[in-house]
Amino acid sequence: MVKYIFKRLGQTVIVLFFVSVIAFLLIRLAGGNPALLLAGDGATDAEIAEIERSLGLDQPLVVQYFKYIGNILRGDLGRSTSYGMPVANLILSRFPNTLKLASVTVLFGCILAIPLGIIAGSHQGTVIDFFATLFALLGQSMANMWKAVVFIYIFSVWLGWLPSIGMEGGIKSYVLPVMTLGWQMSAQVTRISRSGMIDTLHEDFITATYAKGIHPLVVRWKYAFKNAVCPVITLVGMRFGTMLAGTIIVEAIFSWPGLGQLLNTAVNQRDYALVQALLLLSGAMFAIINFAVDIINSLVDPRIKLR
Amino acid sequence: MEEMKKTQVSSEEKEVLVEIKDLSVTYKSERATVYALNGVNLVIHKGESLGLVGETGAGKTTTAISLLRLLPRNATITGGSIYYDGESVMDMTEKQIRQKRGDKIAMIFQNPLTSLNPVFTVGEQIAVLLRVHRGMNRREAMKAAGELLEQVGIASYRTGDYPGQFSGGMRQRVGIAAGIACNPELLIADEPTTALDVTIQAQILELMADLQKKRKTSLLMITHNLGIISELCQKVAVMYAGRIIEYGTVKEVFAHPAHPYTRGLLEALPNLEKKQERLHAIPGLIADSQNLPSGCHFHPRCEHCTKRCEKERPEMIRLNDDHYVACFAHEE
Ligand SMILES: Nc1ncnc2c1ncn2[C@@H]1O[C@H](COP(=O)(O)OP(=O)(O)OP(=O)(O)O)[C@@H](O)[C@H]1O
Ligand SMILES: [Mg+2]
């Protein structure tokens, strides 16, 4: 186990290295000379040269890279041109909002979707299976934008129950964005737990478990589901990672002050330092979540670390 | 002579544990209906070990899982009844049958590689039986599981290992340990050795014979290996296309096989004493349970087939107290 953790940790570090290299090169590849970009239109050659020197752009790339990493480790992610403040502060103020939204969505999505998938998979072809499948189909086939608009229309405009903008409304503000994001996620989780259960319940060892006189609910929820849970954990991890990177559309529609909005602005305003930092952050989060998912899966399924 | 009489008397006195009457089971698949069991009659007495032989697809496993009421959803019982210790299995409540499973009736499954749950430790898979049926707590149950592993020749500290860390033979031993955990009245062993190599087969059989003797368990031994039956069982039932076609004491049936199919099976055994030129094989194909022959299911492959065999299905005929056969050739 310890060996497996170290192996995966090593891989994660390598991934993090590549993510940082890509983020570092981005500003150099995407926009040509960053000094030109930073200086803005109409800057004189002398001004540009001055910026180049201050940024260390006259030094070799390797040196520049290590300086960049050094800055990051000191918490200096550069200055956002569009917001006119340090990128680090900007991210620190927005990240918690995205984290809260993503966590609540994952929590509710799983609480709903996993039992639904288990029950549907255990009773294939019944009414409940039909509705679970329908729920999943709708959740996956309707775009989030469309769902958001419908929800806003029904619950904010028509019924007037829930706010549709910002997060000042406390718990109430979460309902619509969580429903929008959560439906899509639970759709996938329902489907994958359902099909995992169907596959597992056909196995010989399940008949053998029933032959021990164990209650059917225990057989399904404990002895069968543990065999089906790894893909679910992987999927939830990936969805969580995606949402942590900021959900641009949903945050835009609900004016949710998170990373997605930040990224939207950064790209539109060609705010390279901010884009670079967000890219680095989402890459790093994915790598870390992946690592966590692999460790959890290897604890659940002993075959994984033997492979 | 003296001995023969004794066994006869004792076998009659023995109490009936399982009685299967005229059991018929079909499986529905997308395209076809499989007639897996077509009127099975079978009796298992207390403390007795019965061998159930038959070709692949004869319905041996189906018979066994019917007894535990564990048929899959696409199966239908189209007729007949099963009694366990005088109680109708089909009329038991879910709870009643569940309390029998694993406790009174235990089953060792055919394929040790697929019948253990890969994500639970072997200790847990044995211990759960003791928690459910004996009310032990986790620690007690796990300790008892370790002792059971010792009994089947696996070190007790391995309770914490997963099935993937065991060889096929050891996994079968784990299956046996789970089978005997609650000291069942009836142990069903579904070809417990087919997946194993010959030396391990012998060990496992010895182990089972030993355990059965010590614990006075009734044993239903499913196999297509007649050698196993002659070593381990007192009674034998021969199954063909979902019916029992010959039944009796192992001694009697092996000495005087009455059904042409049983004779074929016995001749197909390699005989080491008489130097045979080549092995006999029963001619013809295995009966197709989606499309069964009329009359006696064996008639297309039978050397002694008559017009009657093609039309009528033979019922069991009593040859003597120790021997029954379903074949018209033995009618007076
Ligand atoms: N779940 C199922 N669905 C459809 N048909 C089945 C199913 N299980 C068994 N059958 C069919 O029922 C018949 C009897 O099968 P069964 O497993 O009882 O045979 P068996 O005597 O145990 O054979 P084997 O020696 O190969 O284990 C076979 O024709 C088989 O194909
Ligand atoms: Mg079988």
mmCIF file with all atom_site columns, N, CA, C and O in Angstrom, chain A residues 122-124 204-205 207-208 210-216 222-223 226-227 300-303 306, chain B residues 68 70 73 98 101-102 109 114-120 124-125 128-129 131-133 138 162:
data_model
loop_
_atom_site.group_PDB
_atom_site.id
_atom_site.type_symbol
_atom_site.label_atom_id
_atom_site.label_alt_id
_atom_site.label_comp_id
_atom_site.label_asym_id
_atom_site.label_entity_id
_atom_site.label_seq_id
_atom_site.pdbx_PDB_ins_code
_atom_site.Cartn_x
_atom_site.Cartn_y
_atom_site.Cartn_z
_atom_site.occupancy
_atom_site.B_iso_or_equiv
_atom_site.pdbx_formal_charge
_atom_site.auth_seq_id
_atom_site.auth_comp_id
_atom_site.auth_asym_id
_atom_site.auth_atom_id
_atom_site.pdbx_PDB_model_num
ATOM 1   N N  . SER A 1 122 ? -30.845 -2.833  -9.128  1.00 0.00 ? 122 SER A N  1
ATOM 2   C CA . SER A 1 122 ? -31.293 -4.052  -8.461  1.00 0.00 ? 122 SER A CA 1
ATOM 3   C C  . SER A 1 122 ? -32.677 -4.476  -8.933  1.00 0.00 ? 122 SER A C  1
ATOM 4   O O  . SER A 1 122 ? -33.081 -5.610  -8.733  1.00 0.00 ? 122 SER A O  1
ATOM 5   N N  . HIS A 1 123 ? -33.407 -3.532  -9.504  1.00 0.00 ? 123 HIS A N  1
ATOM 6   C CA . HIS A 1 123 ? -34.761 -3.855  -9.952  1.00 0.00 ? 123 HIS A CA 1
ATOM 7   C C  . HIS A 1 123 ? -34.917 -3.462  -11.414 1.00 0.00 ? 123 HIS A C  1
ATOM 8   O O  . HIS A 1 123 ? -35.769 -2.674  -11.767 1.00 0.00 ? 123 HIS A O  1
ATOM 9   N N  . GLN A 1 124 ? -34.039 -4.019  -12.207 1.00 0.00 ? 124 GLN A N  1
ATOM 10  C CA . GLN A 1 124 ? -34.009 -3.693  -13.625 1.00 0.00 ? 124 GLN A CA 1
ATOM 11  C C  . GLN A 1 124 ? -35.368 -3.960  -14.263 1.00 0.00 ? 124 GLN A C  1
ATOM 12  O O  . GLN A 1 124 ? -35.978 -5.008  -14.030 1.00 0.00 ? 124 GLN A O  1
ATOM 13  N N  . ASP A 1 204 ? -21.357 -14.835 -10.013 1.00 0.00 ? 204 ASP A N  1
ATOM 14  C CA . ASP A 1 204 ? -21.519 -16.029 -9.173  1.00 0.00 ? 204 ASP A CA 1
ATOM 15  C C  . ASP A 1 204 ? -21.428 -15.700 -7.694  1.00 0.00 ? 204 ASP A C  1
ATOM 16  O O  . ASP A 1 204 ? -22.156 -16.246 -6.883  1.00 0.00 ? 204 ASP A O  1
ATOM 17  N N  . PHE A 1 205 ? -20.495 -14.797 -7.349  1.00 0.00 ? 205 PHE A N  1
ATOM 18  C CA . PHE A 1 205 ? -20.293 -14.582 -5.924  1.00 0.00 ? 205 PHE A CA 1
ATOM 19  C C  . PHE A 1 205 ? -21.494 -13.917 -5.260  1.00 0.00 ? 205 PHE A C  1
ATOM 20  O O  . PHE A 1 205 ? -21.646 -13.982 -4.042  1.00 0.00 ? 205 PHE A O  1
ATOM 21  N N  . THR A 1 207 ? -24.727 -14.799 -6.054  1.00 0.00 ? 207 THR A N  1
ATOM 22  C CA . THR A 1 207 ? -25.544 -15.974 -5.733  1.00 0.00 ? 207 THR A CA 1
ATOM 23  C C  . THR A 1 207 ? -24.983 -16.652 -4.487  1.00 0.00 ? 207 THR A C  1
ATOM 24  O O  . THR A 1 207 ? -25.719 -17.048 -3.583  1.00 0.00 ? 207 THR A O  1
ATOM 25  N N  . ALA A 1 208 ? -23.653 -16.744 -4.434  1.00 0.00 ? 208 ALA A N  1
ATOM 26  C CA . ALA A 1 208 ? -23.017 -17.372 -3.273  1.00 0.00 ? 208 ALA A CA 1
ATOM 27  C C  . ALA A 1 208 ? -23.305 -16.582 -2.002  1.00 0.00 ? 208 ALA A C  1
ATOM 28  O O  . ALA A 1 208 ? -23.475 -17.159 -0.935  1.00 0.00 ? 208 ALA A O  1
ATOM 29  N N  . TYR A 1 210 ? -26.034 -14.685 -1.465  1.00 0.00 ? 210 TYR A N  1
ATOM 30  C CA . TYR A 1 210 ? -27.421 -14.999 -1.112  1.00 0.00 ? 210 TYR A CA 1
ATOM 31  C C  . TYR A 1 210 ? -27.508 -16.360 -0.446  1.00 0.00 ? 210 TYR A C  1
ATOM 32  O O  . TYR A 1 210 ? -28.280 -16.554 0.492   1.00 0.00 ? 210 TYR A O  1
ATOM 33  N N  . ALA A 1 211 ? -26.700 -17.308 -0.929  1.00 0.00 ? 211 ALA A N  1
ATOM 34  C CA . ALA A 1 211 ? -26.741 -18.673 -0.380  1.00 0.00 ? 211 ALA A CA 1
ATOM 35  C C  . ALA A 1 211 ? -26.270 -18.721 1.067   1.00 0.00 ? 211 ALA A C  1
ATOM 36  O O  . ALA A 1 211 ? -26.403 -19.736 1.725   1.00 0.00 ? 211 ALA A O  1
ATOM 37  N N  . LYS A 1 212 ? -25.695 -17.623 1.557   1.00 0.00 ? 212 LYS A N  1
ATOM 38  C CA . LYS A 1 212 ? -25.272 -17.592 2.958   1.00 0.00 ? 212 LYS A CA 1
ATOM 39  C C  . LYS A 1 212 ? -26.396 -17.135 3.876   1.00 0.00 ? 212 LYS A C  1
ATOM 40  O O  . LYS A 1 212 ? -26.223 -17.070 5.086   1.00 0.00 ? 212 LYS A O  1
ATOM 41  N N  . GLY A 1 213 ? -27.518 -16.765 3.281   1.00 0.00 ? 213 GLY A N  1
ATOM 42  C CA . GLY A 1 213 ? -28.634 -16.342 4.111   1.00 0.00 ? 213 GLY A CA 1
ATOM 43  C C  . GLY A 1 213 ? -28.557 -14.894 4.541   1.00 0.00 ? 213 GLY A C  1
ATOM 44  O O  . GLY A 1 213 ? -29.094 -14.514 5.574   1.00 0.00 ? 213 GLY A O  1
ATOM 45  N N  . ILE A 1 214 ? -27.880 -14.088 3.747   1.00 0.00 ? 214 ILE A N  1
ATOM 46  C CA . ILE A 1 214 ? -27.756 -12.676 4.074   1.00 0.00 ? 214 ILE A CA 1
ATOM 47  C C  . ILE A 1 214 ? -28.943 -11.922 3.478   1.00 0.00 ? 214 ILE A C  1
ATOM 48  O O  . ILE A 1 214 ? -29.414 -12.245 2.389   1.00 0.00 ? 214 ILE A O  1
ATOM 49  N N  . HIS A 1 215 ? -29.408 -10.901 4.206   1.00 0.00 ? 215 HIS A N  1
ATOM 50  C CA . HIS A 1 215 ? -30.577 -10.147 3.751   1.00 0.00 ? 215 HIS A CA 1
ATOM 51  C C  . HIS A 1 215 ? -30.293 -9.488  2.396   1.00 0.00 ? 215 HIS A C  1
ATOM 52  O O  . HIS A 1 215 ? -29.215 -8.930  2.190   1.00 0.00 ? 215 HIS A O  1
ATOM 53  N N  . PRO A 1 216 ? -31.271 -9.543  1.488   1.00 0.00 ? 216 PRO A N  1
ATOM 54  C CA . PRO A 1 216 ? -31.048 -9.000  0.134   1.00 0.00 ? 216 PRO A CA 1
ATOM 55  C C  . PRO A 1 216 ? -30.551 -7.558  0.129   1.00 0.00 ? 216 PRO A C  1
ATOM 56  O O  . PRO A 1 216 ? -29.726 -7.190  -0.705  1.00 0.00 ? 216 PRO A O  1
ATOM 57  N N  . LYS A 1 222 ? -24.131 -3.632  0.304   1.00 0.00 ? 222 LYS A N  1
ATOM 58  C CA . LYS A 1 222 ? -22.775 -3.819  0.807   1.00 0.00 ? 222 LYS A CA 1
ATOM 59  C C  . LYS A 1 222 ? -21.957 -4.708  -0.129  1.00 0.00 ? 222 LYS A C  1
ATOM 60  O O  . LYS A 1 222 ? -20.981 -4.262  -0.725  1.00 0.00 ? 222 LYS A O  1
ATOM 61  N N  . TYR A 1 223 ? -22.398 -5.946  -0.291  1.00 0.00 ? 223 TYR A N  1
ATOM 62  C CA . TYR A 1 223 ? -21.542 -6.906  -0.998  1.00 0.00 ? 223 TYR A CA 1
ATOM 63  C C  . TYR A 1 223 ? -21.511 -6.687  -2.506  1.00 0.00 ? 223 TYR A C  1
ATOM 64  O O  . TYR A 1 223 ? -20.507 -6.954  -3.150  1.00 0.00 ? 223 TYR A O  1
ATOM 65  N N  . LYS A 1 226 ? -20.017 -2.562  -3.374  1.00 0.00 ? 226 LYS A N  1
ATOM 66  C CA . LYS A 1 226 ? -18.585 -2.314  -3.225  1.00 0.00 ? 226 LYS A CA 1
ATOM 67  C C  . LYS A 1 226 ? -17.820 -2.707  -4.496  1.00 0.00 ? 226 LYS A C  1
ATOM 68  O O  . LYS A 1 226 ? -16.773 -2.150  -4.790  1.00 0.00 ? 226 LYS A O  1
ATOM 69  N N  . ASN A 1 227 ? -18.391 -3.655  -5.238  1.00 0.00 ? 227 ASN A N  1
ATOM 70  C CA . ASN A 1 227 ? -17.767 -4.033  -6.504  1.00 0.00 ? 227 ASN A CA 1
ATOM 71  C C  . ASN A 1 227 ? -18.013 -3.002  -7.600  1.00 0.00 ? 227 ASN A C  1
ATOM 72  O O  . ASN A 1 227 ? -17.321 -2.990  -8.611  1.00 0.00 ? 227 ASN A O  1
ATOM 73  N N  . VAL A 1 300 ? -10.638 0.590   -1.637  1.00 0.00 ? 300 VAL A N  1
ATOM 74  C CA . VAL A 1 300 ? -11.907 -0.114  -1.822  1.00 0.00 ? 300 VAL A CA 1
ATOM 75  C C  . VAL A 1 300 ? -11.676 -1.450  -2.535  1.00 0.00 ? 300 VAL A C  1
ATOM 76  O O  . VAL A 1 300 ? -12.209 -2.475  -2.145  1.00 0.00 ? 300 VAL A O  1
ATOM 77  N N  . ASP A 1 301 ? -10.889 -1.416  -3.585  1.00 0.00 ? 301 ASP A N  1
ATOM 78  C CA . ASP A 1 301 ? -10.709 -2.608  -4.417  1.00 0.00 ? 301 ASP A CA 1
ATOM 79  C C  . ASP A 1 301 ? -9.246  -3.049  -4.389  1.00 0.00 ? 301 ASP A C  1
ATOM 80  O O  . ASP A 1 301 ? -8.396  -2.423  -5.023  1.00 0.00 ? 301 ASP A O  1
ATOM 81  N N  . PRO A 1 302 ? -8.960  -4.119  -3.665  1.00 0.00 ? 302 PRO A N  1
ATOM 82  C CA . PRO A 1 302 ? -7.565  -4.543  -3.489  1.00 0.00 ? 302 PRO A CA 1
ATOM 83  C C  . PRO A 1 302 ? -6.900  -4.948  -4.799  1.00 0.00 ? 302 PRO A C  1
ATOM 84  O O  . PRO A 1 302 ? -5.677  -5.010  -4.868  1.00 0.00 ? 302 PRO A O  1
ATOM 85  N N  . ARG A 1 303 ? -7.695  -5.222  -5.837  1.00 0.00 ? 303 ARG A N  1
ATOM 86  C CA . ARG A 1 303 ? -7.086  -5.656  -7.101  1.00 0.00 ? 303 ARG A CA 1
ATOM 87  C C  . ARG A 1 303 ? -6.322  -4.529  -7.770  1.00 0.00 ? 303 ARG A C  1
ATOM 88  O O  . ARG A 1 303 ? -5.415  -4.754  -8.536  1.00 0.00 ? 303 ARG A O  1
ATOM 89  N N  . LEU A 1 306 ? -2.669  -4.368  -6.953  1.00 0.00 ? 306 LEU A N  1
ATOM 90  C CA . LEU A 1 306 ? -1.934  -5.557  -7.402  1.00 0.00 ? 306 LEU A CA 1
ATOM 91  C C  . LEU A 1 306 ? -1.626  -5.489  -8.889  1.00 0.00 ? 306 LEU A C  1
ATOM 92  O O  . LEU A 1 306 ? -0.746  -6.165  -9.378  1.00 0.00 ? 306 LEU A O  1
ATOM 93  N N  . LEU B 2 68  ? -32.239 -24.302 -2.673  1.00 0.00 ? 68  LEU B N  1
ATOM 94  C CA . LEU B 2 68  ? -31.999 -23.112 -1.849  1.00 0.00 ? 68  LEU B CA 1
ATOM 95  C C  . LEU B 2 68  ? -32.931 -21.972 -2.238  1.00 0.00 ? 68  LEU B C  1
ATOM 96  O O  . LEU B 2 68  ? -32.837 -20.878 -1.704  1.00 0.00 ? 68  LEU B O  1
ATOM 97  N N  . LEU B 2 70  ? -32.871 -20.278 -4.996  1.00 0.00 ? 70  LEU B N  1
ATOM 98  C CA . LEU B 2 70  ? -32.015 -19.196 -5.490  1.00 0.00 ? 70  LEU B CA 1
ATOM 99  C C  . LEU B 2 70  ? -31.980 -19.138 -7.006  1.00 0.00 ? 70  LEU B C  1
ATOM 100 O O  . LEU B 2 70  ? -31.030 -18.623 -7.589  1.00 0.00 ? 70  LEU B O  1
ATOM 101 N N  . ARG B 2 73  ? -33.782 -14.816 -11.994 1.00 0.00 ? 73  ARG B N  1
ATOM 102 C CA . ARG B 2 73  ? -35.096 -14.272 -12.304 1.00 0.00 ? 73  ARG B CA 1
ATOM 103 C C  . ARG B 2 73  ? -35.695 -14.821 -13.598 1.00 0.00 ? 73  ARG B C  1
ATOM 104 O O  . ARG B 2 73  ? -36.900 -14.844 -13.751 1.00 0.00 ? 73  ARG B O  1
ATOM 105 N N  . ARG B 2 98  ? -34.282 -17.794 4.272   1.00 0.00 ? 98  ARG B N  1
ATOM 106 C CA . ARG B 2 98  ? -33.009 -17.122 4.520   1.00 0.00 ? 98  ARG B CA 1
ATOM 107 C C  . ARG B 2 98  ? -32.307 -17.694 5.755   1.00 0.00 ? 98  ARG B C  1
ATOM 108 O O  . ARG B 2 98  ? -31.086 -17.801 5.790   1.00 0.00 ? 98  ARG B O  1
ATOM 109 N N  . ARG B 2 101 ? -30.583 -20.900 4.640   1.00 0.00 ? 101 ARG B N  1
ATOM 110 C CA . ARG B 2 101 ? -29.414 -20.739 3.766   1.00 0.00 ? 101 ARG B CA 1
ATOM 111 C C  . ARG B 2 101 ? -28.153 -20.443 4.565   1.00 0.00 ? 101 ARG B C  1
ATOM 112 O O  . ARG B 2 101 ? -28.139 -19.543 5.394   1.00 0.00 ? 101 ARG B O  1
ATOM 113 N N  . GLY B 2 102 ? -27.122 -21.184 4.263   1.00 0.00 ? 102 GLY B N  1
ATOM 114 C CA . GLY B 2 102 ? -25.846 -20.919 4.916   1.00 0.00 ? 102 GLY B CA 1
ATOM 115 C C  . GLY B 2 102 ? -25.751 -21.521 6.300   1.00 0.00 ? 102 GLY B C  1
ATOM 116 O O  . GLY B 2 102 ? -24.665 -21.767 6.791   1.00 0.00 ? 102 GLY B O  1
ATOM 117 N N  . PHE B 2 109 ? -19.762 -23.579 -4.251  1.00 0.00 ? 109 PHE B N  1
ATOM 118 C CA . PHE B 2 109 ? -20.091 -23.338 -5.651  1.00 0.00 ? 109 PHE B CA 1
ATOM 119 C C  . PHE B 2 109 ? -19.075 -23.924 -6.620  1.00 0.00 ? 109 PHE B C  1
ATOM 120 O O  . PHE B 2 109 ? -17.928 -24.208 -6.266  1.00 0.00 ? 109 PHE B O  1
ATOM 121 N N  . THR B 2 114 ? -14.775 -17.624 -9.407  1.00 0.00 ? 114 THR B N  1
ATOM 122 C CA . THR B 2 114 ? -15.797 -16.588 -9.546  1.00 0.00 ? 114 THR B CA 1
ATOM 123 C C  . THR B 2 114 ? -16.755 -16.552 -8.363  1.00 0.00 ? 114 THR B C  1
ATOM 124 O O  . THR B 2 114 ? -17.599 -15.665 -8.302  1.00 0.00 ? 114 THR B O  1
ATOM 125 N N  . SER B 2 115 ? -16.637 -17.483 -7.442  1.00 0.00 ? 115 SER B N  1
ATOM 126 C CA . SER B 2 115 ? -17.657 -17.514 -6.400  1.00 0.00 ? 115 SER B CA 1
ATOM 127 C C  . SER B 2 115 ? -17.228 -16.860 -5.083  1.00 0.00 ? 115 SER B C  1
ATOM 128 O O  . SER B 2 115 ? -17.964 -16.906 -4.109  1.00 0.00 ? 115 SER B O  1
ATOM 129 N N  . LEU B 2 116 ? -16.051 -16.249 -5.076  1.00 0.00 ? 116 LEU B N  1
ATOM 130 C CA . LEU B 2 116 ? -15.689 -15.422 -3.923  1.00 0.00 ? 116 LEU B CA 1
ATOM 131 C C  . LEU B 2 116 ? -15.705 -13.960 -4.346  1.00 0.00 ? 116 LEU B C  1
ATOM 132 O O  . LEU B 2 116 ? -15.284 -13.614 -5.448  1.00 0.00 ? 116 LEU B O  1
ATOM 133 N N  . ASN B 2 117 ? -16.182 -13.114 -3.438  1.00 0.00 ? 117 ASN B N  1
ATOM 134 C CA . ASN B 2 117 ? -16.272 -11.684 -3.724  1.00 0.00 ? 117 ASN B CA 1
ATOM 135 C C  . ASN B 2 117 ? -14.874 -11.060 -3.697  1.00 0.00 ? 117 ASN B C  1
ATOM 136 O O  . ASN B 2 117 ? -14.199 -11.095 -2.674  1.00 0.00 ? 117 ASN B O  1
ATOM 137 N N  . PRO B 2 118 ? -14.414 -10.500 -4.822  1.00 0.00 ? 118 PRO B N  1
ATOM 138 C CA . PRO B 2 118 ? -13.022 -10.041 -4.894  1.00 0.00 ? 118 PRO B CA 1
ATOM 139 C C  . PRO B 2 118 ? -12.675 -8.846  -4.019  1.00 0.00 ? 118 PRO B C  1
ATOM 140 O O  . PRO B 2 118 ? -11.500 -8.616  -3.750  1.00 0.00 ? 118 PRO B O  1
ATOM 141 N N  . VAL B 2 119 ? -13.666 -8.101  -3.553  1.00 0.00 ? 119 VAL B N  1
ATOM 142 C CA . VAL B 2 119 ? -13.347 -6.898  -2.781  1.00 0.00 ? 119 VAL B CA 1
ATOM 143 C C  . VAL B 2 119 ? -13.605 -7.036  -1.286  1.00 0.00 ? 119 VAL B C  1
ATOM 144 O O  . VAL B 2 119 ? -13.588 -6.050  -0.557  1.00 0.00 ? 119 VAL B O  1
ATOM 145 N N  . PHE B 2 120 ? -13.841 -8.261  -0.836  1.00 0.00 ? 120 PHE B N  1
ATOM 146 C CA . PHE B 2 120 ? -13.931 -8.501  0.604   1.00 0.00 ? 120 PHE B CA 1
ATOM 147 C C  . PHE B 2 120 ? -12.899 -9.557  0.994   1.00 0.00 ? 120 PHE B C  1
ATOM 148 O O  . PHE B 2 120 ? -12.597 -10.448 0.205   1.00 0.00 ? 120 PHE B O  1
ATOM 149 N N  . GLU B 2 124 ? -13.765 -12.099 6.118   1.00 0.00 ? 124 GLU B N  1
ATOM 150 C CA . GLU B 2 124 ? -15.093 -11.484 6.161   1.00 0.00 ? 124 GLU B CA 1
ATOM 151 C C  . GLU B 2 124 ? -16.133 -12.405 5.515   1.00 0.00 ? 124 GLU B C  1
ATOM 152 O O  . GLU B 2 124 ? -17.250 -12.533 6.003   1.00 0.00 ? 124 GLU B O  1
ATOM 153 N N  . GLN B 2 125 ? -15.748 -13.048 4.410   1.00 0.00 ? 125 GLN B N  1
ATOM 154 C CA . GLN B 2 125 ? -16.721 -13.865 3.681   1.00 0.00 ? 125 GLN B CA 1
ATOM 155 C C  . GLN B 2 125 ? -17.100 -15.127 4.447   1.00 0.00 ? 125 GLN B C  1
ATOM 156 O O  . GLN B 2 125 ? -18.141 -15.722 4.189   1.00 0.00 ? 125 GLN B O  1
ATOM 157 N N  . VAL B 2 128 ? -19.082 -13.544 8.061   1.00 0.00 ? 128 VAL B N  1
ATOM 158 C CA . VAL B 2 128 ? -20.439 -13.013 7.952   1.00 0.00 ? 128 VAL B CA 1
ATOM 159 C C  . VAL B 2 128 ? -21.470 -14.082 8.290   1.00 0.00 ? 128 VAL B C  1
ATOM 160 O O  . VAL B 2 128 ? -22.508 -13.807 8.895   1.00 0.00 ? 128 VAL B O  1
ATOM 161 N N  . LEU B 2 129 ? -21.168 -15.340 7.939   1.00 0.00 ? 129 LEU B N  1
ATOM 162 C CA . LEU B 2 129 ? -22.088 -16.436 8.247   1.00 0.00 ? 129 LEU B CA 1
ATOM 163 C C  . LEU B 2 129 ? -22.285 -16.575 9.754   1.00 0.00 ? 129 LEU B C  1
ATOM 164 O O  . LEU B 2 129 ? -23.398 -16.790 10.233  1.00 0.00 ? 129 LEU B O  1
ATOM 165 N N  . ARG B 2 131 ? -21.761 -14.252 11.996  1.00 0.00 ? 131 ARG B N  1
ATOM 166 C CA . ARG B 2 131 ? -22.444 -13.085 12.547  1.00 0.00 ? 131 ARG B CA 1
ATOM 167 C C  . ARG B 2 131 ? -23.946 -13.212 12.316  1.00 0.00 ? 131 ARG B C  1
ATOM 168 O O  . ARG B 2 131 ? -24.749 -12.962 13.214  1.00 0.00 ? 131 ARG B O  1
ATOM 169 N N  . VAL B 2 132 ? -24.320 -13.608 11.092  1.00 0.00 ? 132 VAL B N  1
ATOM 170 C CA . VAL B 2 132 ? -25.738 -13.665 10.754  1.00 0.00 ? 132 VAL B CA 1
ATOM 171 C C  . VAL B 2 132 ? -26.443 -14.815 11.478  1.00 0.00 ? 132 VAL B C  1
ATOM 172 O O  . VAL B 2 132 ? -27.528 -14.639 12.025  1.00 0.00 ? 132 VAL B O  1
ATOM 173 N N  . HIS B 2 133 ? -25.824 -15.994 11.481  1.00 0.00 ? 133 HIS B N  1
ATOM 174 C CA . HIS B 2 133 ? -26.549 -17.163 11.996  1.00 0.00 ? 133 HIS B CA 1
ATOM 175 C C  . HIS B 2 133 ? -26.212 -17.517 13.446  1.00 0.00 ? 133 HIS B C  1
ATOM 176 O O  . HIS B 2 133 ? -26.957 -18.220 14.094  1.00 0.00 ? 133 HIS B O  1
ATOM 177 N N  . ARG B 2 138 ? -18.030 -9.012  15.634  1.00 0.00 ? 138 ARG B N  1
ATOM 178 C CA . ARG B 2 138 ? -17.010 -9.027  14.590  1.00 0.00 ? 138 ARG B CA 1
ATOM 179 C C  . ARG B 2 138 ? -15.761 -9.798  14.993  1.00 0.00 ? 138 ARG B C  1
ATOM 180 O O  . ARG B 2 138 ? -15.225 -10.585 14.226  1.00 0.00 ? 138 ARG B O  1
ATOM 181 N N  . TYR B 2 162 ? -7.258  -11.033 0.507   1.00 0.00 ? 162 TYR B N  1
ATOM 182 C CA . TYR B 2 162 ? -8.345  -11.023 -0.462  1.00 0.00 ? 162 TYR B CA 1
ATOM 183 C C  . TYR B 2 162 ? -8.247  -12.250 -1.370  1.00 0.00 ? 162 TYR B C  1
ATOM 184 O O  . TYR B 2 162 ? -7.159  -12.809 -1.540  1.00 0.00 ? 162 TYR B O  1
#
